[in-house]
């Protein structure tokens, strides 16, 4: 339990132990919304991160309402029905990559376009400009990478773009998540037009950004040690368990999840007073040797594996089933199609993304 200073200059407490992080993430009393009196600010820019701005605060106020809507739409049945299309798209992207020849950047060829396509398919938003979406997304997740003017301009453009999609979908609804959310607004289910836009934007950004980064990091970690990759080539049945271990082992998960302590609480034998802002480091918790045997070793057969990468409790990630399906599918297809895949640069040369809430790599150069 360390006292830290955030990029904004405000003070917070950092939790790194598995039991402490799980306790706070699972406690429904404490919010990740920092747009309230006494909460620390994270970012260097004026409007703050998605945890701090007032727009996000309105979503947190109605958290369980819109969460129920998303849970209804992101059912295991719907995700399972999408898997064949996810696999076909992965095959197509790998076809395109191999046609262009080796070496290639696996992140830009597969890791980025696949989750964008999947989440746009789910929302019913075909033909999204990927480059623009990447920029809008990064400005939403900025800690120190963009100025306030850049963020304001990008978010205004993103809002106009998304509202146009809402209008088009309202005119011609389909069997997709955005149509279902619009129906909830039109039926007066306590969801405003602005909340609809914010939820839709949030799903679009969260649904592609984290998974894109995780595909890149997964492949970087697995190819960094040839034995790991060869183990999976020899036994593809390990894919599901291996993906869980990759999710646990990732030390570049990003900023972590904040919690604002609204009443005194005891954590790890110490009292955190009301008004404390806490940052929960899932990456550190997932490497806690009090929770895992050989926590600093990647064991592709590790089971059970109750990692905290998707959070815990009432605020856990609503899209985790979809993310798992994408990661498992990408890994399975790559193992089958490109068993000789390897990094085209030394593992230590893989450049990390900086200045954003989410951790990732700038690229994953590969050859085969």
Short mmCIF file of C-alpha atoms in Angstrom, two decimals:
data_model
loop_
_atom_site.label_atom_id
_atom_site.label_comp_id
_atom_site.label_asym_id
_atom_site.label_seq_id
_atom_site.Cartn_x
_atom_site.Cartn_y
_atom_site.Cartn_z
CA UNK A 1 0.00 0.00 0.00
CA UNK A 2 2.03 2.91 -1.34
CA UNK A 3 1.36 6.65 -1.29
CA UNK A 4 1.83 7.96 -4.81
CA UNK A 5 1.55 11.15 -6.86
CA UNK A 6 -0.52 10.99 -10.06
CA UNK A 7 0.41 12.68 -13.38
CA UNK A 8 -1.91 15.55 -12.38
CA UNK A 9 0.11 16.10 -9.20
CA UNK A 10 -2.71 14.87 -6.92
CA UNK A 11 -2.03 12.20 -4.32
CA UNK A 12 -3.47 8.68 -4.17
CA UNK A 13 -2.84 5.26 -2.66
CA UNK A 14 -1.62 2.37 -4.83
CA UNK A 15 -2.75 -1.19 -4.02
CA UNK A 16 -0.67 -4.05 -5.41
CA UNK A 17 -1.59 -7.17 -3.40
CA UNK A 18 -4.12 -9.59 -4.86
CA UNK A 19 -6.37 -9.78 -1.77
CA UNK A 20 -6.45 -5.99 -1.33
CA UNK A 21 -7.15 -5.26 -4.99
CA UNK A 22 -9.87 -7.91 -5.20
CA UNK A 23 -11.50 -6.60 -2.01
CA UNK A 24 -11.83 -3.06 -3.34
CA UNK A 25 -12.80 -4.01 -6.90
CA UNK A 26 -15.59 -6.25 -5.59
CA UNK A 27 -16.93 -3.72 -3.07
CA UNK A 28 -20.09 -2.15 -4.56
CA UNK A 29 -19.86 0.87 -2.24
CA UNK A 30 -16.91 2.38 -4.05
CA UNK A 31 -17.05 3.98 -7.48
CA UNK A 32 -14.43 4.29 -10.20
CA UNK A 33 -15.88 7.73 -10.97
CA UNK A 34 -13.53 10.50 -9.86
CA UNK A 35 -15.71 13.46 -10.91
CA UNK A 36 -16.82 14.04 -7.34
CA UNK A 37 -15.80 16.27 -4.47
CA UNK A 38 -12.49 15.30 -2.94
CA UNK A 39 -11.43 12.76 -5.56
CA UNK A 40 -7.94 12.96 -7.04
CA UNK A 41 -7.44 13.89 -10.67
CA UNK A 42 -5.37 11.60 -12.86
CA UNK A 43 -4.59 13.34 -16.14
CA UNK A 44 -2.56 16.41 -16.93
CA UNK A 45 -5.29 17.87 -19.16
CA UNK A 46 -8.21 19.96 -17.88
CA UNK A 47 -11.11 17.59 -18.66
CA UNK A 48 -9.36 14.57 -17.17
CA UNK A 49 -9.60 10.94 -18.13
CA UNK A 50 -12.77 8.90 -18.66
CA UNK A 51 -12.74 8.31 -14.89
CA UNK A 52 -12.92 12.02 -14.12
CA UNK A 53 -15.11 13.87 -16.62
CA UNK A 54 -18.69 14.82 -15.87
CA UNK A 55 -20.10 12.99 -18.88
CA UNK A 56 -18.89 9.70 -17.48
CA UNK A 57 -20.33 10.61 -14.08
CA UNK A 58 -23.85 10.52 -15.50
CA UNK A 59 -23.23 6.98 -16.71
CA UNK A 60 -21.94 5.84 -13.33
CA UNK A 61 -25.07 7.24 -11.67
CA UNK A 62 -27.13 4.89 -13.82
CA UNK A 63 -24.51 2.15 -13.88
CA UNK A 64 -26.77 -0.80 -13.12
CA UNK A 65 -29.45 0.39 -15.56
CA UNK A 66 -27.25 0.46 -18.63
CA UNK A 67 -25.19 -2.48 -17.44
CA UNK A 68 -28.33 -4.63 -17.49
CA UNK A 69 -28.96 -3.52 -21.08
CA UNK A 70 -25.42 -4.49 -22.11
CA UNK A 71 -25.51 -7.81 -20.26
CA UNK A 72 -28.73 -8.64 -22.09
CA UNK A 73 -27.04 -7.92 -25.42
CA UNK A 74 -23.63 -9.44 -24.68
CA UNK A 75 -24.98 -12.87 -23.78
CA UNK A 76 -22.87 -16.00 -24.13
CA UNK A 77 -25.28 -17.10 -26.87
CA UNK A 78 -24.71 -13.97 -28.96
CA UNK A 79 -20.93 -14.11 -28.46
CA UNK A 80 -20.90 -17.82 -29.38
CA UNK A 81 -22.90 -17.07 -32.52
CA UNK A 82 -20.29 -14.48 -33.54
CA UNK A 83 -17.32 -16.87 -33.19
CA UNK A 84 -17.48 -18.34 -36.75
CA UNK A 85 -17.53 -14.80 -38.21
CA UNK A 86 -14.63 -13.77 -35.96
CA UNK A 87 -12.67 -16.79 -37.18
CA UNK A 88 -13.46 -16.03 -40.83
CA UNK A 89 -12.34 -12.42 -40.40
CA UNK A 90 -9.11 -13.57 -38.72
CA UNK A 91 -8.45 -15.91 -41.65
CA UNK A 92 -9.03 -13.07 -44.11
CA UNK A 93 -6.67 -10.71 -42.26
CA UNK A 94 -3.96 -13.38 -42.11
CA UNK A 95 -4.47 -14.03 -45.85
CA UNK A 96 -3.90 -10.32 -46.51
CA UNK A 97 -0.83 -10.24 -44.25
CA UNK A 98 0.82 -13.30 -45.81
CA UNK A 99 0.04 -12.07 -49.32
CA UNK A 100 2.01 -8.89 -48.59
CA UNK A 101 4.89 -10.98 -47.35
CA UNK A 102 7.26 -11.27 -44.43
CA UNK A 103 8.12 -9.38 -42.27
CA UNK A 104 4.89 -7.70 -41.20
CA UNK A 105 3.44 -5.86 -38.23
CA UNK A 106 1.03 -8.34 -36.66
CA UNK A 107 -0.61 -5.57 -34.63
CA UNK A 108 -1.60 -3.40 -37.58
CA UNK A 109 -2.38 -6.39 -39.83
CA UNK A 110 -4.53 -8.41 -37.39
CA UNK A 111 -4.50 -7.11 -33.83
CA UNK A 112 -6.06 -3.74 -34.57
CA UNK A 113 -8.53 -4.36 -37.44
CA UNK A 114 -10.12 -7.52 -35.99
CA UNK A 115 -11.53 -6.05 -32.74
CA UNK A 116 -12.69 -2.92 -34.61
CA UNK A 117 -14.62 -5.12 -37.03
CA UNK A 118 -16.05 -7.27 -34.22
CA UNK A 119 -17.31 -4.37 -32.12
CA UNK A 120 -18.70 -2.54 -35.17
CA UNK A 121 -20.49 -5.75 -36.19
CA UNK A 122 -21.95 -5.98 -32.69
CA UNK A 123 -23.08 -2.35 -32.70
CA UNK A 124 -24.32 -2.50 -36.28
CA UNK A 125 -21.89 0.18 -37.52
CA UNK A 126 -20.24 -1.02 -40.74
CA UNK A 127 -17.57 0.94 -42.53
CA UNK A 128 -16.08 2.77 -39.55
CA UNK A 129 -12.96 4.77 -40.41
CA UNK A 130 -10.36 2.81 -38.41
CA UNK A 131 -7.72 5.52 -38.36
CA UNK A 132 -10.16 8.12 -37.08
CA UNK A 133 -11.52 5.70 -34.49
CA UNK A 134 -7.99 4.99 -33.25
CA UNK A 135 -7.34 8.72 -32.80
CA UNK A 136 -10.67 9.43 -31.09
CA UNK A 137 -10.12 6.44 -28.84
CA UNK A 138 -6.64 7.51 -27.83
CA UNK A 139 -7.84 11.00 -26.92
CA UNK A 140 -10.52 9.47 -24.68
CA UNK A 141 -7.87 7.38 -22.91
CA UNK A 142 -5.20 10.06 -22.69
CA UNK A 143 -3.34 10.65 -19.45
CA UNK A 144 -0.61 12.90 -20.81
CA UNK A 145 -0.40 12.29 -24.58
CA UNK A 146 -2.75 15.03 -25.87
CA UNK A 147 -3.49 18.67 -25.14
CA UNK A 148 -6.93 19.79 -24.00
CA UNK A 149 -7.55 21.48 -27.36
CA UNK A 150 -6.74 18.25 -29.22
CA UNK A 151 -9.02 16.24 -26.93
CA UNK A 152 -11.91 18.71 -27.26
CA UNK A 153 -11.69 18.79 -31.07
CA UNK A 154 -11.46 15.00 -31.35
CA UNK A 155 -14.37 14.37 -29.00
CA UNK A 156 -16.60 16.92 -30.76
CA UNK A 157 -15.90 15.16 -34.07
CA UNK A 158 -16.51 11.75 -32.47
CA UNK A 159 -19.83 12.93 -31.02
CA UNK A 160 -21.05 14.24 -34.40
CA UNK A 161 -20.00 11.01 -36.07
CA UNK A 162 -21.76 8.84 -33.52
CA UNK A 163 -24.96 10.89 -33.45
CA UNK A 164 -25.18 10.50 -37.23
CA UNK A 165 -24.97 6.73 -36.79
CA UNK A 166 -27.70 6.85 -34.13
CA UNK A 167 -29.96 8.81 -36.49
CA UNK A 168 -29.35 6.34 -39.32
CA UNK A 169 -29.96 3.35 -37.05
CA UNK A 170 -33.15 4.88 -35.67
CA UNK A 171 -34.42 5.25 -39.23
CA UNK A 172 -33.46 1.67 -40.12
CA UNK A 173 -33.04 -0.46 -36.96
CA UNK A 174 -31.43 -3.89 -37.14
CA UNK A 175 -30.55 -6.89 -35.00
CA UNK A 176 -27.66 -5.18 -33.19
CA UNK A 177 -26.69 -3.59 -29.89
CA UNK A 178 -27.09 0.03 -31.02
CA UNK A 179 -30.66 -0.64 -32.20
CA UNK A 180 -31.46 -2.24 -28.85
CA UNK A 181 -30.07 0.75 -26.95
CA UNK A 182 -32.05 3.15 -29.17
CA UNK A 183 -35.20 1.14 -28.47
CA UNK A 184 -34.54 1.48 -24.73
CA UNK A 185 -34.40 5.27 -25.12
CA UNK A 186 -37.52 5.44 -27.28
CA UNK A 187 -39.46 3.28 -24.82
CA UNK A 188 -38.51 5.59 -21.96
CA UNK A 189 -36.36 3.07 -20.10
CA UNK A 190 -34.55 5.75 -18.08
CA UNK A 191 -31.88 6.26 -20.75
CA UNK A 192 -31.38 9.67 -22.33
CA UNK A 193 -30.14 10.40 -25.84
CA UNK A 194 -26.85 11.71 -24.45
CA UNK A 195 -26.40 8.62 -22.29
CA UNK A 196 -27.09 6.50 -25.36
CA UNK A 197 -24.28 8.26 -27.22
CA UNK A 198 -21.86 7.95 -24.29
CA UNK A 199 -22.63 4.25 -23.79
CA UNK A 200 -22.28 3.57 -27.51
CA UNK A 201 -18.98 5.44 -27.67
CA UNK A 202 -17.78 3.65 -24.56
CA UNK A 203 -18.61 0.23 -26.01
CA UNK A 204 -16.93 1.12 -29.30
CA UNK A 205 -13.74 2.36 -27.63
CA UNK A 206 -13.50 -0.22 -24.84
CA UNK A 207 -14.52 -3.04 -27.15
CA UNK A 208 -11.68 -2.53 -29.59
CA UNK A 209 -8.90 -0.70 -27.74
CA UNK A 210 -8.22 -3.13 -24.91
CA UNK A 211 -8.58 -6.24 -27.08
CA UNK A 212 -6.37 -4.81 -29.85
CA UNK A 213 -3.67 -4.07 -27.32
CA UNK A 214 -4.07 -7.49 -25.71
CA UNK A 215 -3.69 -9.33 -29.02
CA UNK A 216 -0.40 -7.50 -29.59
CA UNK A 217 0.85 -8.14 -26.06
CA UNK A 218 -0.27 -11.79 -26.15
CA UNK A 219 1.72 -12.47 -29.29
CA UNK A 220 4.69 -10.50 -28.02
CA UNK A 221 4.79 -12.55 -24.81
CA UNK A 222 4.28 -15.92 -26.49
CA UNK A 223 6.86 -15.30 -29.22
CA UNK A 224 9.41 -13.78 -26.83
CA UNK A 225 10.15 -17.29 -25.55
CA UNK A 226 10.28 -19.89 -28.34
CA UNK A 227 9.42 -22.69 -25.94
CA UNK A 228 6.05 -21.10 -25.19
CA UNK A 229 5.10 -20.92 -28.87
CA UNK A 230 6.37 -24.42 -29.63
CA UNK A 231 4.40 -25.79 -26.67
CA UNK A 232 1.18 -24.38 -28.16
CA UNK A 233 2.01 -25.54 -31.69
CA UNK A 234 2.48 -29.05 -30.30
CA UNK A 235 -0.71 -28.92 -28.23
CA UNK A 236 -3.33 -26.42 -29.53
CA UNK A 237 -5.81 -27.71 -26.93
CA UNK A 238 -3.96 -25.45 -24.46
CA UNK A 239 -5.22 -22.29 -26.17
CA UNK A 240 -8.05 -21.51 -23.73
CA UNK A 241 -5.89 -21.98 -20.63
CA UNK A 242 -2.95 -20.19 -22.28
CA UNK A 243 -5.08 -17.11 -23.00
CA UNK A 244 -6.03 -16.91 -19.31
CA UNK A 245 -2.37 -17.13 -18.35
CA UNK A 246 -1.46 -14.41 -20.85
CA UNK A 247 -4.16 -12.19 -19.30
CA UNK A 248 -2.74 -12.86 -15.84
CA UNK A 249 0.93 -12.54 -16.78
CA UNK A 250 0.64 -9.18 -18.57
CA UNK A 251 2.72 -6.66 -16.63
CA UNK A 252 1.92 -3.86 -19.10
CA UNK A 253 -1.80 -3.70 -18.35
CA UNK A 254 -1.92 0.08 -18.11
CA UNK A 255 -2.85 2.53 -15.40
CA UNK A 256 -5.09 0.29 -13.27
CA UNK A 257 -8.59 0.95 -11.93
CA UNK A 258 -9.33 3.81 -9.52
CA UNK A 259 -11.71 3.64 -6.59
CA UNK A 260 -12.95 6.61 -4.56
CA UNK A 261 -13.35 5.67 -0.90
CA UNK A 262 -16.62 7.24 0.30
CA UNK A 263 -16.41 5.80 3.83
CA UNK A 264 -13.63 4.47 6.04
CA UNK A 265 -12.62 0.92 5.10
CA UNK A 266 -10.03 -1.52 6.39
CA UNK A 267 -7.78 -2.99 3.70
CA UNK A 268 -4.79 -5.20 4.40
CA UNK A 269 -4.91 -4.41 8.10
CA UNK A 270 -4.84 -0.64 7.52
CA UNK A 271 -7.66 1.88 7.50
CA UNK A 272 -8.19 3.86 4.31
CA UNK A 273 -10.01 7.05 5.36
CA UNK A 274 -13.02 8.44 3.57
CA UNK A 275 -11.99 10.70 0.70
CA UNK A 276 -9.00 8.59 -0.36
CA UNK A 277 -8.47 7.88 -4.05
CA UNK A 278 -7.09 4.38 -4.55
CA UNK A 279 -5.49 2.98 -7.70
CA UNK A 280 -5.84 -0.80 -7.99
CA UNK A 281 -3.00 -2.37 -9.97
CA UNK A 282 -4.39 -5.57 -11.46
CA UNK A 283 -1.03 -6.29 -13.14
CA UNK A 284 0.74 -6.33 -9.77
CA UNK A 285 -2.08 -8.26 -8.08
CA UNK A 286 -1.93 -10.91 -10.81
CA UNK A 287 1.79 -11.41 -10.04
CA UNK A 288 1.27 -11.65 -6.25
CA UNK A 289 3.23 -14.65 -4.94
CA UNK A 290 0.81 -14.91 -2.03
CA UNK A 291 -1.99 -15.67 -4.51
CA UNK A 292 -0.13 -17.73 -7.13
CA UNK A 293 2.53 -20.39 -7.01
CA UNK A 294 5.49 -19.31 -9.15
CA UNK A 295 3.66 -16.05 -9.85
CA UNK A 296 6.51 -14.63 -11.97
CA UNK A 297 6.56 -17.64 -14.31
CA UNK A 298 4.29 -18.01 -17.32
CA UNK A 299 2.67 -21.44 -17.02
CA UNK A 300 0.53 -22.18 -20.07
CA UNK A 301 -1.15 -25.03 -18.18
CA UNK A 302 -2.00 -22.98 -15.06
CA UNK A 303 -5.43 -23.86 -13.70
CA UNK A 304 -7.34 -22.57 -11.87
CA UNK A 305 -6.41 -19.01 -12.76
CA UNK A 306 -8.65 -16.46 -10.97
CA UNK A 307 -6.85 -13.40 -12.35
CA UNK A 308 -8.22 -9.88 -11.92
CA UNK A 309 -7.60 -8.60 -15.45
CA UNK A 310 -11.32 -8.09 -16.07
CA UNK A 311 -11.93 -6.72 -12.56
CA UNK A 312 -14.19 -8.30 -9.97
CA UNK A 313 -17.66 -7.84 -8.56
CA UNK A 314 -20.39 -5.50 -9.86
CA UNK A 315 -18.00 -3.39 -11.96
CA UNK A 316 -16.27 -6.29 -13.76
CA UNK A 317 -15.92 -6.04 -17.55
CA UNK A 318 -19.22 -6.70 -19.35
CA UNK A 319 -17.38 -7.63 -22.54
CA UNK A 320 -15.01 -10.23 -21.13
CA UNK A 321 -16.66 -13.18 -22.91
CA UNK A 322 -16.25 -11.41 -26.25
CA UNK A 323 -12.63 -10.47 -25.51
CA UNK A 324 -11.79 -14.05 -24.54
CA UNK A 325 -13.41 -15.36 -27.73
CA UNK A 326 -11.38 -12.97 -29.88
CA UNK A 327 -8.09 -13.79 -28.16
CA UNK A 328 -8.67 -17.55 -28.33
CA UNK A 329 -9.70 -17.36 -31.98
CA UNK A 330 -6.71 -15.26 -33.07
CA UNK A 331 -4.29 -17.54 -31.25
CA UNK A 332 -5.87 -20.73 -32.63
CA UNK A 333 -5.83 -19.51 -36.23
CA UNK A 334 -2.25 -18.23 -36.02
CA UNK A 335 -1.03 -21.52 -34.55
CA UNK A 336 -2.69 -23.43 -37.37
CA UNK A 337 -1.81 -21.09 -40.22
CA UNK A 338 1.67 -19.86 -39.20
CA UNK A 339 3.37 -22.40 -36.90
CA UNK A 340 6.79 -20.96 -37.85
CA UNK A 341 5.80 -17.44 -36.73
CA UNK A 342 8.52 -15.57 -34.83
CA UNK A 343 9.41 -12.04 -33.77
CA UNK A 344 11.32 -10.07 -36.41
CA UNK A 345 13.06 -8.01 -33.71
CA UNK A 346 14.44 -8.89 -30.26
CA UNK A 347 11.68 -8.99 -27.62
CA UNK A 348 13.33 -6.14 -25.71
CA UNK A 349 13.02 -3.95 -28.83
CA UNK A 350 9.18 -4.05 -28.77
CA UNK A 351 8.24 -0.43 -28.03
CA UNK A 352 5.58 0.24 -25.39
CA UNK A 353 2.79 2.79 -25.85
CA UNK A 354 3.02 5.68 -23.41
CA UNK A 355 0.72 8.35 -22.02
CA UNK A 356 -2.57 6.39 -22.18
CA UNK A 357 -4.71 4.63 -19.56
CA UNK A 358 -4.28 1.28 -21.34
CA UNK A 359 -0.97 -0.49 -21.83
CA UNK A 360 0.09 -1.78 -25.20
CA UNK A 361 2.81 -2.08 -27.81
CA UNK A 362 3.45 0.26 -30.73
CA UNK A 363 3.87 -2.72 -33.05
CA UNK A 364 4.69 -6.45 -33.18
CA UNK A 365 7.03 -7.09 -36.15
CA UNK A 366 6.94 -10.78 -37.15
CA UNK A 367 8.20 -13.14 -39.85
CA UNK A 368 7.36 -16.71 -40.79
#
